Coordinates of C-alpha atoms in Angstrom, one line a residue:
X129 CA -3.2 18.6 -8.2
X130 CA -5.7 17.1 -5.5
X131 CA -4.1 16.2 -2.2
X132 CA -3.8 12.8 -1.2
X133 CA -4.1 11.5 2.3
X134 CA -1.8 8.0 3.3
X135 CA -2.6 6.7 6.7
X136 CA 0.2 4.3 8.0
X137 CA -0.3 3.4 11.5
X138 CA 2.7 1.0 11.6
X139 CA 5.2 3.1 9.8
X140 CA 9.2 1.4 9.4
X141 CA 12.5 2.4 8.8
X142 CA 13.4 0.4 6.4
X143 CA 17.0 -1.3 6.0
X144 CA 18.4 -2.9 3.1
X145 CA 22.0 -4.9 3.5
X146 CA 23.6 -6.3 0.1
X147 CA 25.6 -9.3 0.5
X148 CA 27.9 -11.2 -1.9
X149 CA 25.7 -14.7 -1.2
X150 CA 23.7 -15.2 1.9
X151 CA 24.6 -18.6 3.9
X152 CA 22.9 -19.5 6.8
X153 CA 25.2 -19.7 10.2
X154 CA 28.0 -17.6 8.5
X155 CA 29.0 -14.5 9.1
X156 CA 28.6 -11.9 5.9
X157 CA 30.6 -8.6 4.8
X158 CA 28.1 -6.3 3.8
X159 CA 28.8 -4.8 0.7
X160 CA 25.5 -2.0 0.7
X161 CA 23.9 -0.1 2.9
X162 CA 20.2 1.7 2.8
X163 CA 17.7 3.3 4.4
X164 CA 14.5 5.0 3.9
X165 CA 11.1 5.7 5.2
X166 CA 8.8 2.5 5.3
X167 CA 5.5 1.0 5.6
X168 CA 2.8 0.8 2.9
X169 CA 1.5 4.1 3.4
X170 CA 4.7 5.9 3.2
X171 CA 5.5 3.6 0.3
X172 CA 2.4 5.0 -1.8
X173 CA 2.8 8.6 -1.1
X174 CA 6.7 8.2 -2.6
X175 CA 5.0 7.1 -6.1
X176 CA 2.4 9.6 -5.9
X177 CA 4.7 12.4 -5.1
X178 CA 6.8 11.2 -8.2
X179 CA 3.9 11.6 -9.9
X180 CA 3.5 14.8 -9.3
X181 CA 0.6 14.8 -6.9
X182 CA 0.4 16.7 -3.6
X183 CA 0.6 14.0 -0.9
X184 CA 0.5 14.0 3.1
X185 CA 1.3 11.0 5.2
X186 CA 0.0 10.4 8.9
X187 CA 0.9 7.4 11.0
X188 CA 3.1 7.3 14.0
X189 CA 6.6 7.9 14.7
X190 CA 8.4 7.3 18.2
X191 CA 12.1 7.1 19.3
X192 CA 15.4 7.8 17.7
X193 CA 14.4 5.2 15.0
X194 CA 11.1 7.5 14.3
X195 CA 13.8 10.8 14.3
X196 CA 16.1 9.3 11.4
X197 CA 12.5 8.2 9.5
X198 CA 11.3 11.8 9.8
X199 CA 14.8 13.2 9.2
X200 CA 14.6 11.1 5.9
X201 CA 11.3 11.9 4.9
X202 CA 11.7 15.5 5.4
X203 CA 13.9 14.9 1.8
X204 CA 11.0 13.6 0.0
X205 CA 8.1 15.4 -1.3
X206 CA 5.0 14.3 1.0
X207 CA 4.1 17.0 3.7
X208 CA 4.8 15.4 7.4
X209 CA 1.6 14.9 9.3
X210 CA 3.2 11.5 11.6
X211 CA 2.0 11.8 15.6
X212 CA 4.6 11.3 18.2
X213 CA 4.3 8.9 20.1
X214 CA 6.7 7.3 23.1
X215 CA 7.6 4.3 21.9
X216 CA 10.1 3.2 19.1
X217 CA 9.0 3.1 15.4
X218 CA 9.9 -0.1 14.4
X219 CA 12.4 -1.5 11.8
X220 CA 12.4 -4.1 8.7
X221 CA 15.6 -5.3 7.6
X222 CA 15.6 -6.8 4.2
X223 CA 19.0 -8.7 3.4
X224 CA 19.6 -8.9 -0.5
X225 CA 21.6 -12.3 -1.8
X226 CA 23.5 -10.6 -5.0
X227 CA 24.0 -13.8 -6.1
X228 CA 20.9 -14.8 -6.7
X229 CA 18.5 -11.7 -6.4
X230 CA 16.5 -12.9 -3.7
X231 CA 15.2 -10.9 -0.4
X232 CA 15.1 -12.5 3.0
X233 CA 12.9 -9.8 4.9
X234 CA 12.8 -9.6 8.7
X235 CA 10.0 -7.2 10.2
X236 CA 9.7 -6.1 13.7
X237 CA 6.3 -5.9 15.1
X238 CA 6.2 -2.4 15.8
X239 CA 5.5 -0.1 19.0
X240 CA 2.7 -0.2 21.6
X241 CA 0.2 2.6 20.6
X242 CA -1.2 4.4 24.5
X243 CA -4.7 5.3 24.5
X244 CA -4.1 9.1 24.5
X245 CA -2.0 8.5 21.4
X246 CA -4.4 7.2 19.2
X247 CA -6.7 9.9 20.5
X248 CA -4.5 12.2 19.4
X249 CA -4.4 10.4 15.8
X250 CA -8.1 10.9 15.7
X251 CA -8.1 14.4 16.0
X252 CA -5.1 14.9 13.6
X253 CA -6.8 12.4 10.9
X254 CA -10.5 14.4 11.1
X255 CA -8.1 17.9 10.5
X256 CA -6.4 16.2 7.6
X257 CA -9.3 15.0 6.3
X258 CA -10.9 18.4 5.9
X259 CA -8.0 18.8 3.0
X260 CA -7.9 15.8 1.1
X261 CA -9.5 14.4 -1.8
X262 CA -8.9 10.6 -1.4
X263 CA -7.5 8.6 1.5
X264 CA -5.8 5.4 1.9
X265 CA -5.7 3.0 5.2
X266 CA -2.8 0.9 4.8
X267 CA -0.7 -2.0 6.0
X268 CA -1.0 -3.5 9.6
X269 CA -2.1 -2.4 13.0
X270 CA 1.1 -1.8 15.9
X271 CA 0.2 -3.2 18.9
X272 CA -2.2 -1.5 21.4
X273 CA -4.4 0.1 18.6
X274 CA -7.3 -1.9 18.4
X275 CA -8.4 -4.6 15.7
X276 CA -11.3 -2.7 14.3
X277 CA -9.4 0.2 14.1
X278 CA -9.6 0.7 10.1
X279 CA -13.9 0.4 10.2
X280 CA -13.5 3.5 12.3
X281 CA -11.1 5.3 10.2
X282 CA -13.4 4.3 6.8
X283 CA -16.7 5.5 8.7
X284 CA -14.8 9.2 9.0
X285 CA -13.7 9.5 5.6
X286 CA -16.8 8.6 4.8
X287 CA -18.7 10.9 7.0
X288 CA -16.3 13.7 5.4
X289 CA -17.1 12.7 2.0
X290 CA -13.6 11.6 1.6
X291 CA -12.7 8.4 -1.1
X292 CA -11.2 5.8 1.2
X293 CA -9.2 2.8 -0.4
X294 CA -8.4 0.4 2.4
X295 CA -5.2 -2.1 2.0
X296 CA -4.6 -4.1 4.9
X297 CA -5.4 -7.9 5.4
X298 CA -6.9 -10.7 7.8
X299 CA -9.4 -9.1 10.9
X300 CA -8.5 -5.7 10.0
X301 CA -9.7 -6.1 6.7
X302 CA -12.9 -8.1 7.4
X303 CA -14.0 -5.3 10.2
X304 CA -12.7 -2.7 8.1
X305 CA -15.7 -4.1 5.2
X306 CA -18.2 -3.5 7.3
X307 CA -17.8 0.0 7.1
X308 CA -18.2 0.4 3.0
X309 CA -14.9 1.1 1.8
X310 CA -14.9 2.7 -1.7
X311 CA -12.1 0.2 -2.4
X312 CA -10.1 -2.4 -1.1
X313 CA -6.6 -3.8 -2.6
X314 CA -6.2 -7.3 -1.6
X315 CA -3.8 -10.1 -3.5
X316 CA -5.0 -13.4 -3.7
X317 CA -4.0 -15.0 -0.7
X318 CA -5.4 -11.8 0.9
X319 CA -8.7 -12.3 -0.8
X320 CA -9.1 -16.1 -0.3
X321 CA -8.5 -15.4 3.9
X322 CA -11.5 -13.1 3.5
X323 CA -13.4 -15.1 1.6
X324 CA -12.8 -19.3 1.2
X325 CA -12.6 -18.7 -2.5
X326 CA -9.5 -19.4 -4.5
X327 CA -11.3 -18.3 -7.9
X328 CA -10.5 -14.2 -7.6
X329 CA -13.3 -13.8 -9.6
X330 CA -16.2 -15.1 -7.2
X331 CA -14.0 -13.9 -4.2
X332 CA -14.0 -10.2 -5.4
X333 CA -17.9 -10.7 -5.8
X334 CA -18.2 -12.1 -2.3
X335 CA -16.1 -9.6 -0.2
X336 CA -18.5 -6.6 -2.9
X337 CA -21.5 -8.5 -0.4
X338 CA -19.6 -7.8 2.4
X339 CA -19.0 -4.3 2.1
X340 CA -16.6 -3.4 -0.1
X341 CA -17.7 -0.9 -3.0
X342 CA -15.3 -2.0 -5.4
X343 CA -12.4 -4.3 -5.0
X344 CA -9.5 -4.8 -7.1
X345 CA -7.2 -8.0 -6.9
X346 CA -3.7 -8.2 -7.5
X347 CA -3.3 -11.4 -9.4
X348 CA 0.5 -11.2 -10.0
X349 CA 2.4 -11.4 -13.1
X350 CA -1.2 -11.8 -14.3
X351 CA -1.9 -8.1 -13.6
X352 CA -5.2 -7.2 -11.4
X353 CA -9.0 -7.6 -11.6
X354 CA -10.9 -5.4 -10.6
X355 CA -15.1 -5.6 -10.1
X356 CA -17.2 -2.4 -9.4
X357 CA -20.5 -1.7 -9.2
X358 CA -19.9 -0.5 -13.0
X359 CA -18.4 -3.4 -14.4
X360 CA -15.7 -6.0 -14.3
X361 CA -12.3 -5.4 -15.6
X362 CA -8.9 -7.7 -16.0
X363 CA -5.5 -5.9 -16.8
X364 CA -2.2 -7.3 -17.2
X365 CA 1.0 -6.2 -18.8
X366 CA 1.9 -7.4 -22.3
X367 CA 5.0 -9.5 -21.1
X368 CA 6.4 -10.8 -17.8
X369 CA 8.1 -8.6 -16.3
X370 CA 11.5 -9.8 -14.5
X371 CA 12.6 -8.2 -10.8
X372 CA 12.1 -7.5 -8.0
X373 CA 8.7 -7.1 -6.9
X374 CA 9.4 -5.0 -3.7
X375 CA 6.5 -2.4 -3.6
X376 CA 4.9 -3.5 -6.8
X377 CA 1.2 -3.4 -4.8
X378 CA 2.0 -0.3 -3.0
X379 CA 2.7 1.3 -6.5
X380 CA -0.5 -0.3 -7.9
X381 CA -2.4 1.4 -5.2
X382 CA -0.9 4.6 -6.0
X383 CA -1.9 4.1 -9.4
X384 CA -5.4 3.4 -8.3
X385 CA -5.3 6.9 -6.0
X386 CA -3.9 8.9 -9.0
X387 CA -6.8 7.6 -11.5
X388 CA -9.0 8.5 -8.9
X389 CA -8.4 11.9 -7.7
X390 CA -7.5 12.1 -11.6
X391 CA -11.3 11.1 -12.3
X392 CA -10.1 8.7 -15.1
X393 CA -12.6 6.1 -15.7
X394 CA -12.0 2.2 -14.5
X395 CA -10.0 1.2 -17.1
X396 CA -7.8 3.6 -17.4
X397 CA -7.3 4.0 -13.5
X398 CA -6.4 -0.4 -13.9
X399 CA -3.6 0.5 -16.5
X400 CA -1.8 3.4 -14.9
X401 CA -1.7 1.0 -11.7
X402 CA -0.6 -2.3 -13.6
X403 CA 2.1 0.1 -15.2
X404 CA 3.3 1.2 -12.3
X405 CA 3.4 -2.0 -10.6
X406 CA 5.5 -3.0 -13.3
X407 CA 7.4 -0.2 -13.5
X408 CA 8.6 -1.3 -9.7
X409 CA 9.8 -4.4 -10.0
X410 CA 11.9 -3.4 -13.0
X411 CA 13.6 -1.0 -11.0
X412 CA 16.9 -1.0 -10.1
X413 CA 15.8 0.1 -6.5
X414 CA 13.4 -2.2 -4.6
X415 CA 10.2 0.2 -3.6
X416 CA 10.8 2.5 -6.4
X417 CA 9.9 2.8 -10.1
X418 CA 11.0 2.9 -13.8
X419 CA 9.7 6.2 -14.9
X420 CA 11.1 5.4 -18.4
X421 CA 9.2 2.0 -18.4
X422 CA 6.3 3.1 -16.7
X423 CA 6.2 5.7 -19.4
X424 CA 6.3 3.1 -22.3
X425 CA 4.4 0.5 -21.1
X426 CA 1.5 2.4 -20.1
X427 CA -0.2 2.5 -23.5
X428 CA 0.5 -1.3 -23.7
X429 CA -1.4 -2.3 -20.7
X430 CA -3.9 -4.5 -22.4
X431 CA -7.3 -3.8 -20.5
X432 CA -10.4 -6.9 -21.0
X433 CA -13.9 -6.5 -19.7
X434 CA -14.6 -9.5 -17.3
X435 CA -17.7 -11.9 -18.0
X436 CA -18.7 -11.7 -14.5
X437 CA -21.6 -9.9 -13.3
X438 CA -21.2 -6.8 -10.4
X439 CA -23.3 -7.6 -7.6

C-alpha cells in the first residue's frame, strides 16, 4: 500500500457529550462521554487507515491537551509525525441532543504557532514528503501561521512530485489556488465564497481558471461533482441517506486519496468517496464509517458524465 501524507495544522481533541434533551439556560446530566483525535486531517487518515492504507499525519500538538491527542492516536493506525509546539492544541466540544439527533458544536480557535515552530514544520513536511505518494492540506490555519500558508505547502509537494489535494476554505483556499493544486475539495458554500457562483457547475469551472487542476464539489445528499481536465463527472448515492453527517467530507476526501494512490480512474475514485461519505453519516459514531454499508453501496453509486465542458 502507498503511504499517505495528512497535514493538519490546526489539529483538535475532540469532545462529544450526550445529553437526554439540550435546553438552553439549564443545566444538563451528561449521559456520554468521548474523545478522540480531531481536525480534518486526522479525520481522513482514520478512514484511510481503515482502509487499509499506510497513513502518516503531521500538524501540531502543544500542551496537556496535545499529550491526551497523541496518547489517543498512538491507538490508531497512522504513524505520528505532529511537531511540538508550546502552546495548547485546541479543543471542539460537540454536544449531542438524544432527543432529537442534532449536534451543537463549539470550536476553539486553536494555539498561536511561533515562527521557529513553523520552521520546524517545514523541515519535518519536506522529510515526510520524500515518503509519500499523495498529500492532503486540510482544515484551517491556528493563529500565528500565516494566511498563504497552504500556496507554500502545495508549491513543495509539487516540487517533490508529490499529489496534493487541498481542503480548506475562504483566503486560505484562494492563495492556496494560485499554487496549482492537483485537487481541491470544497462544498458549495465553500465554492460559491471562491467564486460568486451558486451554479457548482460554472463555479467548479471558474476556481479550474484559477488554479485548481481538478476540483470536486460536495453537493450534499446530492453526492459530488467533480470536473478535471479529463472530463466532468456527477455521483450520488441511490437513496438519501439518513444521520449524522459528522465527517461525511473528510471521508469523501479519503475516498478521493485512496482512488488516487489506487490509480483508479475518475469515476471510480467519485464512487468509493460518495460511498464512504455515506457510509459516515450512517454510522452509529459521528466521524466514523459503516464498513458493512460502505461495502454494499459501493457498486450502487450511480456515476453520470456532466455536459459541461473542462476548461
Amino acid at each position: 500500500m502507498a503511504t499517505i501524507l495528512t497535514v493538519t495544522l490546526n489539529t483538535a481533541l475532540d469532545l462529544t457529550h450526550h445529553v437526554p434533551e439540550l435546553v438552553p439556560h439549564a443545566s444538563h446530566r451528561v449521559t456520554r462521554v468521548t474523545q478522540r483525535p480531531g481536525g480534518k486531517g486526522l479525520n481522513v487518515a482514520r478512514v484511510l487507515s481503515a482502509l487499509g492504507h499506510d497513513t502518516v499525519v503531521t500538524g501540531f500538538a502543544g500542551g496537556p491537551t496535545g499529550d491526551v491527542l497523541r496518547s489517543l492516536l498512538a491507538a490508531e493506525r497512522p504513524v505520528d509525525a505532529l511537531v511540538p509546539i508550546t502552546g495548547e492544541t485546541r479543543r471542539t466540544l460537540a454536544v449531542v441532543d438524544e432527543s432529537t439527533g442534532d449536534t451543537t458544536q463549539l470550536n476553539e480557535p486553536g494555539p498561536t504557532v511561533s515562527p521557529a515552530e513553523w520552521e520546524s514544520f517545514l523541515l519535518s513536511y519536506e522529510s515526510l514528503l520524500t515518503g509519500a505518494e499523495a498529500v492532503a492540506l486540510c482544515g484551517s490555519l491556528p493563529p500565528g501561521v500565516h494566511v498563504g500558508a497552504y500556496a507554500d505547502l502545495v508549491r513543495r509537494a509539487r516540487a517533490a512530485g508529490v499529489p496534493v489535494l487541498l481542503d480548506t476554505s475562504g483566503e486560505p483556499l484562494l492563495r492556496g489556488l494560485a499554487a496549482r493544486p492537483d485537487l481541491i475539495k470544497p462544498n458549495a458554500d465553500e465554492l460559491f465564497q471562491l467564486t460568486g457562483s451558486r451554479d457548482p457547475a460554472t463555479a467548479s469551472a471558474d476556481a479550474r481558471r484559477k488554479g485548481a487542476r481538478a476540483v470536486v464539489a460536495s453537493l450534499g445528499p446530492d453526492g459530488i461533482l467533480a470536473t478535471t481536465d479529463t472530463g466532468t463527472w456527477q455521483a450520488a448515492p441511490p437513496a438519501l441517506i439518513r444521520g449524522n453527517p459528522t465527517g461525511a467530507g473528510d471521508s469523501a476526501v479519503a475516498g478521493l486519496l485512496s482512488g488516487l494512490v489506487s490509480h483508479l480512474p475518475w469515476p471510480a475514485r467519485l464512487a468509493r468517496a460518495v460511498a464512504l461519505s455515506a457510509a459516515t453519516v450512517a454510522a452509529p459514531a459521528a466521524g466514523e464509517f459503516s464498513a458493512s454499508v460502505y461495502e454494499s453501496l459501493l457498486p450502487e453509486i450511480k456515476v453520470t458524465e456532466h455536459p459541461l465542458t473542462p476548461s
